[in-house]
Coordinates of C-alpha atoms and ligand atoms in Angstrom, one line a residue:
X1 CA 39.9 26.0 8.8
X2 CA 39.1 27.0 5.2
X3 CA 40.4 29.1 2.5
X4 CA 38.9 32.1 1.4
X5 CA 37.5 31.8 -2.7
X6 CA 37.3 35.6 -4.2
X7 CA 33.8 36.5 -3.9
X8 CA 32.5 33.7 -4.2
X9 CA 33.0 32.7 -0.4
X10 CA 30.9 33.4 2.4
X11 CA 32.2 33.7 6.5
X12 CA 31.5 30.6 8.3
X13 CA 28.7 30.9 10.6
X14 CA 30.5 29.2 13.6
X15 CA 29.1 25.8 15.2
X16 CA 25.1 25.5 15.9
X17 CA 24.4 23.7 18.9
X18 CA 21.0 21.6 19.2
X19 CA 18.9 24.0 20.8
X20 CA 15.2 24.9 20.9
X21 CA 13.6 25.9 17.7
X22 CA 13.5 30.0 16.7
X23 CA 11.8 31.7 14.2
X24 CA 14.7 33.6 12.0
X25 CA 13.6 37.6 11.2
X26 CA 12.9 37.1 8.0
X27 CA 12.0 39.5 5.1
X28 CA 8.9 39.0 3.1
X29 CA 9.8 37.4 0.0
X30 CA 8.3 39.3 -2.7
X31 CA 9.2 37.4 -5.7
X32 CA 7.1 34.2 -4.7
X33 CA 3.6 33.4 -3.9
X34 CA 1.8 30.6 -2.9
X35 CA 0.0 29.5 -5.7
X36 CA -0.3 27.7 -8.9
X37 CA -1.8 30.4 -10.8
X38 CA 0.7 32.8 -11.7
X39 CA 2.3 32.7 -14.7
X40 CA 6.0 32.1 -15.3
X41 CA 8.3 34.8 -16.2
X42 CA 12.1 34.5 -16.2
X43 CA 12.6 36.4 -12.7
X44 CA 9.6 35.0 -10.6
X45 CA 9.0 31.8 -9.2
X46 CA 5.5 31.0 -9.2
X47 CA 5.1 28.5 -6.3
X48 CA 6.9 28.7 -3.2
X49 CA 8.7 25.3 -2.1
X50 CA 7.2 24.0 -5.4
X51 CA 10.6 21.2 -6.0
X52 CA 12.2 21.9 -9.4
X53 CA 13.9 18.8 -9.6
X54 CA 11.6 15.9 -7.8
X55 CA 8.2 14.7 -8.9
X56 CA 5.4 16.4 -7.8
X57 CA 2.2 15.9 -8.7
X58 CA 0.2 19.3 -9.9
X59 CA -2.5 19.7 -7.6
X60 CA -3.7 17.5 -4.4
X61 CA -2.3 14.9 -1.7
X62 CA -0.2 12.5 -2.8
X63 CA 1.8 9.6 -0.2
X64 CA 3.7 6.2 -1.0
X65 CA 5.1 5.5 -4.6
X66 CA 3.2 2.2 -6.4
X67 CA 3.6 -0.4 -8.9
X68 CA 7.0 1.1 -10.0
X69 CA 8.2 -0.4 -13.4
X70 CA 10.2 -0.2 -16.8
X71 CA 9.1 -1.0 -19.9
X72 CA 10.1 -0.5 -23.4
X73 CA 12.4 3.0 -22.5
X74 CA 9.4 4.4 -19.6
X75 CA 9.5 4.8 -16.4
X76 CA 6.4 4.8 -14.4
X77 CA 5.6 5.9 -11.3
X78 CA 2.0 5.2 -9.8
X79 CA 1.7 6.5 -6.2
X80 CA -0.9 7.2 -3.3
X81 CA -3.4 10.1 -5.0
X82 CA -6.3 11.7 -4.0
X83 CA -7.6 13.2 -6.9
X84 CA -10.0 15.4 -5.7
X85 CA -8.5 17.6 -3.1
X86 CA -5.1 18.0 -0.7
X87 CA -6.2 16.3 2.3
X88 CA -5.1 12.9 3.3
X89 CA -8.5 11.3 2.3
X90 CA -7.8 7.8 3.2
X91 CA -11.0 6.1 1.5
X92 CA -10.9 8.3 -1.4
X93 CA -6.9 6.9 -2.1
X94 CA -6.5 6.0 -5.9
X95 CA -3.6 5.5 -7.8
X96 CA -1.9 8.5 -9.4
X97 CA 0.1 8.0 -12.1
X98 CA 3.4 9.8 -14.2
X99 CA 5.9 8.5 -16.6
X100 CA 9.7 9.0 -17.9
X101 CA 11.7 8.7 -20.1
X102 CA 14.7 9.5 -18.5
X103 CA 14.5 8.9 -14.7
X104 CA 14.4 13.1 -14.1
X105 CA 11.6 14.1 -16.3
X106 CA 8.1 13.1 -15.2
X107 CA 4.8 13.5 -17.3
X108 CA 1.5 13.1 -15.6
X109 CA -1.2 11.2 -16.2
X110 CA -4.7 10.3 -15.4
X111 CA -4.7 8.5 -12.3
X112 CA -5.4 4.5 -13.1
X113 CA -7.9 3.0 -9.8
X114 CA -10.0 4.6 -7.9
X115 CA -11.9 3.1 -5.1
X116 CA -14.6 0.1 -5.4
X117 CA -17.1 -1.7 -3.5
X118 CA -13.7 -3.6 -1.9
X119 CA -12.0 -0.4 -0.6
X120 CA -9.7 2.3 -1.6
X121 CA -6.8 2.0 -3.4
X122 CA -3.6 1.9 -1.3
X123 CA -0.2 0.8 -1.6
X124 CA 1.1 -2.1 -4.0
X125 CA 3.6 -2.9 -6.8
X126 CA 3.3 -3.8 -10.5
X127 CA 5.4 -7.1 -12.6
X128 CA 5.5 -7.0 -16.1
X129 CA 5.1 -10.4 -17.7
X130 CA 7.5 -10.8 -20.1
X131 CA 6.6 -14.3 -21.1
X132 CA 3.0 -14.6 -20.4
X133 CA 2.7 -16.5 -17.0
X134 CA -0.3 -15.1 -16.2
X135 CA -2.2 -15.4 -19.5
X136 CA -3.0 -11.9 -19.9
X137 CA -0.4 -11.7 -23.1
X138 CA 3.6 -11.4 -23.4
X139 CA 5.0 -8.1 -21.5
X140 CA 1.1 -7.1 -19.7
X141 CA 1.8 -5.6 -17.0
X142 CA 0.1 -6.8 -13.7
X143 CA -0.3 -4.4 -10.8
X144 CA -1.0 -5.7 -7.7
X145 CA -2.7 -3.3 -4.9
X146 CA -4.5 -3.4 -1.7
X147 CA -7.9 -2.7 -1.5
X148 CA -8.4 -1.5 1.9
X149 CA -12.1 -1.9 2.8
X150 CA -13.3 -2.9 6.4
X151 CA -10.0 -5.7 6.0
X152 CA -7.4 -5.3 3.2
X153 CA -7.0 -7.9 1.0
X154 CA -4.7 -7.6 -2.3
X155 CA -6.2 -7.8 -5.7
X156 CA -5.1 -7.3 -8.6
X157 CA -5.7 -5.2 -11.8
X158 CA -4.0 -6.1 -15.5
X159 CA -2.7 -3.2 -18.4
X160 CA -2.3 -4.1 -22.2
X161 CA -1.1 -1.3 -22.7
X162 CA 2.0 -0.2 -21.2
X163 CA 0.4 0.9 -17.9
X164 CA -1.6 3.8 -19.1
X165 CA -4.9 2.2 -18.4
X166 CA -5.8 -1.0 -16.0
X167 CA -8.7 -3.0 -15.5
X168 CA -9.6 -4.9 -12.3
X169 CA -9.3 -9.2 -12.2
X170 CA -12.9 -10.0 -12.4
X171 CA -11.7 -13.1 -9.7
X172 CA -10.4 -10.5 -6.8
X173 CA -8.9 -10.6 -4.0
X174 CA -5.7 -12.9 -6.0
X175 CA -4.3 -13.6 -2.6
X176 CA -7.0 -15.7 -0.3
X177 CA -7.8 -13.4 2.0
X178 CA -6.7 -14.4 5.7
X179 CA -9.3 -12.4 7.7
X180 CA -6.3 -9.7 9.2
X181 CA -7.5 -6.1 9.3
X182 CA -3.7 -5.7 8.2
X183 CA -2.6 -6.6 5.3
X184 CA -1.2 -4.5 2.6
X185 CA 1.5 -2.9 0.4
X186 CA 2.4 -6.4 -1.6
X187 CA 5.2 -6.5 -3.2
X188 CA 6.1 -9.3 -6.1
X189 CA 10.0 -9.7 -7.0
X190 CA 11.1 -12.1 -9.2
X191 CA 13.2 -15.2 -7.6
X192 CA 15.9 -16.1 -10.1
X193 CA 17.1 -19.4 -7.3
X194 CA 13.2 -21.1 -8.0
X195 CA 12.6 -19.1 -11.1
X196 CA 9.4 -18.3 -9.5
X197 CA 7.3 -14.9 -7.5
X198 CA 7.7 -13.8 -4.2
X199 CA 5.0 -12.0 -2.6
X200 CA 5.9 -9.7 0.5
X201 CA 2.9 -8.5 2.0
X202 CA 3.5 -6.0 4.9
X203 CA 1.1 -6.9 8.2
X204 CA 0.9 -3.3 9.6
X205 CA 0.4 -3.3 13.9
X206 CA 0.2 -7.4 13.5
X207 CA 3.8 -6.5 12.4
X208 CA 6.1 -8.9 9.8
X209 CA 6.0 -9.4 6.6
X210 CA 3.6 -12.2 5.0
X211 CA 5.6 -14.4 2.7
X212 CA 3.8 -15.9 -0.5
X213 CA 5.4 -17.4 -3.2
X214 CA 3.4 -18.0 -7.1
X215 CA 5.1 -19.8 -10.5
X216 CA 2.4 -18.2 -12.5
X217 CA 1.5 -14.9 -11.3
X218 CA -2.0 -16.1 -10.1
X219 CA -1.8 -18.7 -7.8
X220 CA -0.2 -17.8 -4.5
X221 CA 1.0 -20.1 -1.8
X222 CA 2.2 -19.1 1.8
X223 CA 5.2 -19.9 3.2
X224 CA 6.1 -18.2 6.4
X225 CA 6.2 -15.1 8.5
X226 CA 9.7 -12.9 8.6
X227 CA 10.0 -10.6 11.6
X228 CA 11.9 -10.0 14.0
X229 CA 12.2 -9.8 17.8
X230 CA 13.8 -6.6 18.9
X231 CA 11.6 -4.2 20.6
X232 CA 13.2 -1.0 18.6
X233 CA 11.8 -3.0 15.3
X234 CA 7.8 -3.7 16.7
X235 CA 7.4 -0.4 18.1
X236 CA 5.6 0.6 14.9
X237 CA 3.6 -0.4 11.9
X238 CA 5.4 -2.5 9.3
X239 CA 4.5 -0.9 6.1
X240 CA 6.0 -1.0 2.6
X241 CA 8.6 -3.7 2.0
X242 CA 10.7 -5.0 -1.2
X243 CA 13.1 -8.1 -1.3
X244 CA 16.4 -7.3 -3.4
X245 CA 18.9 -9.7 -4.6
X246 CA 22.7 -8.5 -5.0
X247 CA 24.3 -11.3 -7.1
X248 CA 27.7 -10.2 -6.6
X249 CA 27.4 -10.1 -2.8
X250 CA 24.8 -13.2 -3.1
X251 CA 22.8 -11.7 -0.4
X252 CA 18.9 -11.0 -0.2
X253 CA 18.3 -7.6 1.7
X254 CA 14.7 -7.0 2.8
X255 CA 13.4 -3.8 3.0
X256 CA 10.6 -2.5 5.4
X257 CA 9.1 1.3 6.5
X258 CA 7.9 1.6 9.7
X259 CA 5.6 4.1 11.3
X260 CA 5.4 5.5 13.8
X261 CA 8.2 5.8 16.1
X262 CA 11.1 5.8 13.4
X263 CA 14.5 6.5 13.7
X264 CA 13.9 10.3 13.7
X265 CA 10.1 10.9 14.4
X266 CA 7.4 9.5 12.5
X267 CA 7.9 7.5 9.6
X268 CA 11.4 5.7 8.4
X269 CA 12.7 2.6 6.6
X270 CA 14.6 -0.4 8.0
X271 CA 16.6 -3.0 6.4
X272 CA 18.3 -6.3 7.0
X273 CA 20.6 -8.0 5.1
X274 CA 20.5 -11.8 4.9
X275 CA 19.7 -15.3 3.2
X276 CA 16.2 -16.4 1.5
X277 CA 15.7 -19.9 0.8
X278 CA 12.4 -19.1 -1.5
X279 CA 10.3 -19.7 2.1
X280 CA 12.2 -18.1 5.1
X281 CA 14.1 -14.5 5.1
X282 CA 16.7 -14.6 8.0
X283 CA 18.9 -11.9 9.1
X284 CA 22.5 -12.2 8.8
X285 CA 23.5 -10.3 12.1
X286 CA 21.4 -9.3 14.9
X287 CA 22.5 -5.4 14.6
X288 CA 19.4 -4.5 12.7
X289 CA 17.4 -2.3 12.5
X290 CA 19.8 -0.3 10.3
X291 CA 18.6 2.4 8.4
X292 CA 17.9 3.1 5.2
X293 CA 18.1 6.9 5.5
X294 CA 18.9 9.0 8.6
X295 CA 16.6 11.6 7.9
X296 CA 13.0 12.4 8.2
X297 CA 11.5 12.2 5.3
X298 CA 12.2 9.4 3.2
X299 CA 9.4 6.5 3.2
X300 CA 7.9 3.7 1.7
X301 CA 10.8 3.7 -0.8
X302 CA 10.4 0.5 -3.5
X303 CA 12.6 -0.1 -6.4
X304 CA 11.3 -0.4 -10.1
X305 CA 10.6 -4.0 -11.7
X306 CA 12.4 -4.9 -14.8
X307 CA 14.9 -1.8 -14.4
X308 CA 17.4 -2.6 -17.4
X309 CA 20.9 -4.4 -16.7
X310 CA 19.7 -5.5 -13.1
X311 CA 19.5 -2.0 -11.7
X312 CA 17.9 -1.1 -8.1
X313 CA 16.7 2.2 -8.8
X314 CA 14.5 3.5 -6.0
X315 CA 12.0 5.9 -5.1
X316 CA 10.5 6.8 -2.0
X317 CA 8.3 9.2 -0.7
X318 CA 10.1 12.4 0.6
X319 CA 7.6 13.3 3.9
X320 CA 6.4 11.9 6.9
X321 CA 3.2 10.6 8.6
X322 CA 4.2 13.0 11.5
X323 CA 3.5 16.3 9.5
X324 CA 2.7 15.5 6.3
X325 CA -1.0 16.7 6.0
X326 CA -0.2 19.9 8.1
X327 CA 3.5 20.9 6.1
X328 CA 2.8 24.1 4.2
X329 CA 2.4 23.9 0.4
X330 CA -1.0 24.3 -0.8
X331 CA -1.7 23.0 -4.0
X332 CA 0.2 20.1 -3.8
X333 CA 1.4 17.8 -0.7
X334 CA 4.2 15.8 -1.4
X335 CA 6.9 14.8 -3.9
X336 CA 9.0 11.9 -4.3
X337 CA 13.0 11.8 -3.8
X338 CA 14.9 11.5 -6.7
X339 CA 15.7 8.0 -7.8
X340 CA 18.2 6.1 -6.1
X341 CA 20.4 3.7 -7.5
X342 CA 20.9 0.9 -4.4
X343 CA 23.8 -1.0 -3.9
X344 CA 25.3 -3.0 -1.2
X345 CA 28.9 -2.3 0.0
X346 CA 31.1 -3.8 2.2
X347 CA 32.1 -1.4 4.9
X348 CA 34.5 -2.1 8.3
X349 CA 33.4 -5.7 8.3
X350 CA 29.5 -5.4 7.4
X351 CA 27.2 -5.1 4.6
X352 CA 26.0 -1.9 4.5
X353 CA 23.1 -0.8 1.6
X354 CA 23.8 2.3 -0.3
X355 CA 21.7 4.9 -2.2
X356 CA 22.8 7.2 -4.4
X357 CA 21.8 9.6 -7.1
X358 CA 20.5 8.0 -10.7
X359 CA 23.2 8.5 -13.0
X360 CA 20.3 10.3 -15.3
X361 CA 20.8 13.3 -13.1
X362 CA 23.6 14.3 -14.7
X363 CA 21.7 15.4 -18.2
X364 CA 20.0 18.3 -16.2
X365 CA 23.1 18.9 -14.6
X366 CA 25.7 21.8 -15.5
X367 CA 29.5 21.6 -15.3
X368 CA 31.1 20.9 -12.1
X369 CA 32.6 24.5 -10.7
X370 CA 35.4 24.4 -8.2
X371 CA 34.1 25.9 -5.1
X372 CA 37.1 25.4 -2.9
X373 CA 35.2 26.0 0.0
X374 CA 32.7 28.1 -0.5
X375 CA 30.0 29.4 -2.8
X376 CA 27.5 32.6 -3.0
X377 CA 24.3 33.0 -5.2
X378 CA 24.5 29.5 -6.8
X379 CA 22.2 29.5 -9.8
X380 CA 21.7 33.4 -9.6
X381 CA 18.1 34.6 -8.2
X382 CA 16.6 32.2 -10.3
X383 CA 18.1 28.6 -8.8
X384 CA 16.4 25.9 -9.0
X385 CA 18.2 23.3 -7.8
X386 CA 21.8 22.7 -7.2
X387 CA 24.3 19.8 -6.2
X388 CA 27.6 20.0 -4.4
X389 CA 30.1 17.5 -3.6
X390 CA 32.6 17.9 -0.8
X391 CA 35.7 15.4 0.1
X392 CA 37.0 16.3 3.7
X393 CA 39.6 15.1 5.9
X394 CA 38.4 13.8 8.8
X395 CA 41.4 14.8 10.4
X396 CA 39.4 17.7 12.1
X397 CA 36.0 18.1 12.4
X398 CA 33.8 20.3 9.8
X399 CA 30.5 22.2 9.6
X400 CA 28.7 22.5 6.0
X401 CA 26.1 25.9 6.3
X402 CA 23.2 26.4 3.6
X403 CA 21.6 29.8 3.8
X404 CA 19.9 32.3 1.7
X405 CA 19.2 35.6 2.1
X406 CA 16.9 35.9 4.2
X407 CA 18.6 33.9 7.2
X408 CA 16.9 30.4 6.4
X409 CA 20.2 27.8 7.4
X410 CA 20.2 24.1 7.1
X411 CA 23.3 23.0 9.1
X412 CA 25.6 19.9 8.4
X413 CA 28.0 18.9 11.2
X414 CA 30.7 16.3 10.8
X415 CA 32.5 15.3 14.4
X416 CA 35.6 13.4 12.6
X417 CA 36.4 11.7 16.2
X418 CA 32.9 10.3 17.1
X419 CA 32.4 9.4 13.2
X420 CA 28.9 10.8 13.3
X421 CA 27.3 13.2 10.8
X422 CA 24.7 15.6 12.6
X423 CA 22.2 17.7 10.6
X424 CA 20.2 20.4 11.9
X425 CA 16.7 20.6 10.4
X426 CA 15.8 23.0 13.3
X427 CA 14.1 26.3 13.4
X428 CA 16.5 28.2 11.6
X429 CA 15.8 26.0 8.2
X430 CA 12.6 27.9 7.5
X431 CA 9.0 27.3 8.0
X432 CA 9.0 24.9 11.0
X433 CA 5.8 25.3 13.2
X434 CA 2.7 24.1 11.4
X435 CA 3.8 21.0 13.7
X436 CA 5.3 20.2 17.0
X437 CA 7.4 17.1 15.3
X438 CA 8.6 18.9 12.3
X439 CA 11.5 20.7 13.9
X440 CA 14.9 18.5 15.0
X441 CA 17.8 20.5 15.4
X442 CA 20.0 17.3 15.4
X443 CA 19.8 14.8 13.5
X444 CA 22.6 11.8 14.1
X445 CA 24.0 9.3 12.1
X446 CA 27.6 6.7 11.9
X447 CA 30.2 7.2 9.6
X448 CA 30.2 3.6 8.0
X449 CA 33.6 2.3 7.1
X450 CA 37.8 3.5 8.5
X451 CA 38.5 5.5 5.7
X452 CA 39.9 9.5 6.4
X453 CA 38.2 10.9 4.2
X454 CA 34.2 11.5 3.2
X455 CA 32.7 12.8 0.6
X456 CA 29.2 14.2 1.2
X457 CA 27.3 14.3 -1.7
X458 CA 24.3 17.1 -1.4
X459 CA 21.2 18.0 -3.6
X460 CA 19.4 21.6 -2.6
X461 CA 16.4 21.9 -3.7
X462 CA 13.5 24.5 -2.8
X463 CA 12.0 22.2 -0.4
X464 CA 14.5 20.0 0.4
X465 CA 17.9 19.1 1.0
X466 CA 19.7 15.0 0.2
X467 CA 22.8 14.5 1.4
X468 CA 24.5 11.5 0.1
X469 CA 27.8 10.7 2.6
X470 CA 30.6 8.0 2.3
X471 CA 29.1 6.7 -1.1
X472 CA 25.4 6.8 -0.6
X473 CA 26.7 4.7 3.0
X474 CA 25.0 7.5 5.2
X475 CA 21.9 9.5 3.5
X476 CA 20.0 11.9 5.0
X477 CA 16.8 12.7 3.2
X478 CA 15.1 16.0 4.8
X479 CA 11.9 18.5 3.6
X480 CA 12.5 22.6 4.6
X481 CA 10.4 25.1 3.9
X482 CA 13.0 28.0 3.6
X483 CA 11.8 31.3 2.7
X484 CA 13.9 30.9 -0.8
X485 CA 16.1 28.2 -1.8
X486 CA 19.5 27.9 0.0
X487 CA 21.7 29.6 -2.5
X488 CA 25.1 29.6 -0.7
X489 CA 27.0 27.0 0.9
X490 CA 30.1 27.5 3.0
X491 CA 32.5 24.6 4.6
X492 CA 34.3 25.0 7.6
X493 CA 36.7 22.1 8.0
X494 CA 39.6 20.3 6.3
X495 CA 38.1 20.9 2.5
X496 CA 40.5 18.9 -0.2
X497 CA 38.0 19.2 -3.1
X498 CA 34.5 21.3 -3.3
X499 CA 32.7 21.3 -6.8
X500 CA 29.5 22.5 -7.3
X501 CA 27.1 22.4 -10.0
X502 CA 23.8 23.6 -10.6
X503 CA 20.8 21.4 -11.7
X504 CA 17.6 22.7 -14.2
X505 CA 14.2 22.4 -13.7
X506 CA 12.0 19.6 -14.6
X507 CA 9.0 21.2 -13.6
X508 CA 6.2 22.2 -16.1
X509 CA 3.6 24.5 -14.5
Ligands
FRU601 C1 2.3 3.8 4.1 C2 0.8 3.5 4.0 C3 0.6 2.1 3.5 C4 -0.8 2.2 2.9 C5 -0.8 3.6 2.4 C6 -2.2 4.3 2.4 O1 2.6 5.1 4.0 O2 0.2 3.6 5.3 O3 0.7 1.1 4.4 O4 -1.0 1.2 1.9 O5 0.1 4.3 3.1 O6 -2.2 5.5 1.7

């Protein structure tokens, strides 16, 4: 059922049923080229997929976000770099680096480690010392990382000044080594119970989470192993983890990406809510694994240390060890989601962890439209990025269509009865078959809660598309390569308020 909005409404394209991946007849674009070069004019967009409104680095590969923290009004964002080229040069990994001011508006810097005679530089997390634990001076910020050599063992490198420069502990590793080839991705959260450091430190195909525990930064004492026994849980890798405490709900929830055989294909990220007694983490329920996101392409999310007024802002890497060094761009691989302010929710009986959009994104956002249920042509020819936010009844079920001109659709399918959400990230999205795993026409996920009514909040841009249902409660985070952005959106269902709004560019070629 819908109502028809002057011209601004486009037919419903009917139901799309899972089926095998085709290649749409598409037009050749001739506004956009793939590559960096071109210069920007008011009509062409110089880089096809190139995200307007996430973090990308300019050039080369780039994987999990690092050493996230705030200090004095900046953001910074380290992450998995390989500064000399695009491929997925695993002993070559360094740590790349941007800041913000403002959650949405990322500046790039000069990338802060680079490899050493212990390893390349992968995943880890940074603390900033506000009252001089460690020695190294009030506020220094302490980064802790894996350097992944013929074992991994975690070191860790010290910044004066802000995080724009680090140097390397002269005493590395910090962590006495225990002799496992895996054993990476630390990450150091503050516990306000002991007023002392826990260290997570992820245990890859030996699976868990390593447990350390520090009152100065330095020193760091084990205390225990947290996994789990389900077989759905150790059919993978565990990989980047965090530990976050909601005071309100006085629950710990840990956090942990797996890879490979996530929910979808590939890579995706677990949690478990529970208790911590400073040694042992132990699941409330024995429902787990539930899922951070229901998509494909949202991993090795952590959340930034010393966010102001206890927020949990979030950012994970939007791809997927499945595809990620084949998907198309070319000058760059990879950006990052946009932040994501965590919080945990009751919802029909259970605890349920929630992501949503930074508040920030509203200050390169427009004015809400009414769309009723429909839009054409959002942004004009020159889009580049857009948000809409649909409350349905889920008196009858409803199908959400993206598309653009040249037959590129990403499909959203709500079945009201079952409570499920399906997305299509099939064939028909775009660009699909520079990899076997990259095309999965449906996509499932619950309906948390009893309410009758959802609202699905969704974020287009030209490589990707974040939907946001039931308050953050159901997310699915999903990469497209569509042969333009998705410019029109139309609703079939039981629509009682459509707004859209477009979103401007952050990106500075
Ligand atoms: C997760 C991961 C980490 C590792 C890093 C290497 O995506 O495999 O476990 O530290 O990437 O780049």
């Amino acid at each position: 059922m819908y109502i028809v909005l002057g011209t601004l409404f486009t037919a419903c394209t009917g139901p799309v049923t899972p089926e095998e991946p085709v290649i749409p007849p598409v037009e050749e674009d001739t506004t956009r080229v793939d590559t960096a070069t071109v210069v920007v004019s008011p009509t062409t967009r110089p880089e096809l997929y190139r995200p307007q409104v996430h973090y990308t680095p300019h050039h080369n590969w780039s994987n999990d976000p690092n050493g996230l923290f705030y200090k004095d009004g900046v953001w910074n964002l380290y992450y998995q770099f390989n500064p000399n080229g695009i491929e997925c040069d695993f002993g070559g990994m360094s740590w790349g680096h941007a800041s913000s001011t403002d959650l949405m508006h990322w500046q790039e810097k000069s990338p802060v480690l680079y490899p050493d005679g212990m390893g390349a530089m992968y995943s880890g997390c940074s603390v900033v010392d506000k009252d001089n634990r460690a020695g190294f001076g009030n506020g220094a910020v302490l980064a802790y990382y894996t350097a992944s050599g013929e074992k991994q063992v975690i070191c860790l490198a010290i910044s004066t000044d802000g995080g724009e420069t680090f140097w390397k502990y002269e005493h590395n590793p910090i962590v006495p080594s225990t002799g496992l080839v895996n054993f990476r991705d630390p990450k150091v959260v503050y516990d306000p119970h002991r007023g002392r450091w826990t260290m997570m430190v992820a245990k890859g195909w030996d699976l868990g989470i390593e447990i350390w525990h520090s009152y100065n930064l330095m020193q760091w004492d084990f205390d225990g192993i947290f996994r789990v026994n389900t077989e759905r849980c150790n059919m993978s890798q565990w990989e980047c983890c965090d530990l976050l405490y909601f005071e309100q709900a006085d629950k710990w929830v840990a956090v942990v990406s797996i890879n490979p055989n996530g929910y979808i294909t590939g890579s995706s990220t677990m949690y478990f809510v529970g208790s911590f007694d400073g040694v042992t983490f132990t699941p409330d329920a024995d429902d787990y694994p539930r899922w951070l996101d229901y998509g494909a392409d949202c991993y090795a999310g952590v959340t930034f240390d010393n966010a102001p007024d206890g927020r949990k802002v979030m950012i994970a890497w939007m791809n997927n060890w499945d595809y990620a060094p084949a998907c198309p761009p070319s000058a760059w691989k990879s950006a990052y989601t946009l932040p994501r302010e965590l919080s945990l929710k009751q919802m029909g009986g259970h605890w349920v962890l929630c992501s949503t959009p930074v508040s920030e994104l509203d200050k390169i956002a427009s004015a809400w439209h009414d769309a009723a249920t429909g839009m054409e042509n959002i942004g004009g020819d020159y889009a580049d990025a857009w948000e809409a936010k649909i409350t349905l009844s889920l008196a009858n079920d409803a199908t959400i269509t993206l598309s653009n001109k040249y037959g590129n659709e990403y499909v959203i399918r709500v079945n009201a009865q079952q409570r499920i959400i399906y997305c299509d990230r099939g064939g028909r999205t775009g660009e699909f078959n520079f990899s076997t795993l990259f095309a999965v026409p449906s996509m499932s996920a619950p309906i948390e809660g009893n309410e009758q009514y959802l609202t699905l909040d969704i974020v287009v841009d030209q490589s990707s598309v974040e939907l946001f249902a039931g308050e953050g409660s159901t997310c699915f985070t999903n990469t497209v390569y569509p042969r333009s952005i998705y410019r029109n959106i139309t609703v079939d269902g039981i629509v009682t308020e459509m707004k859209v709004r477009t979103l401007e560019t952050i990106w500075k070629p």
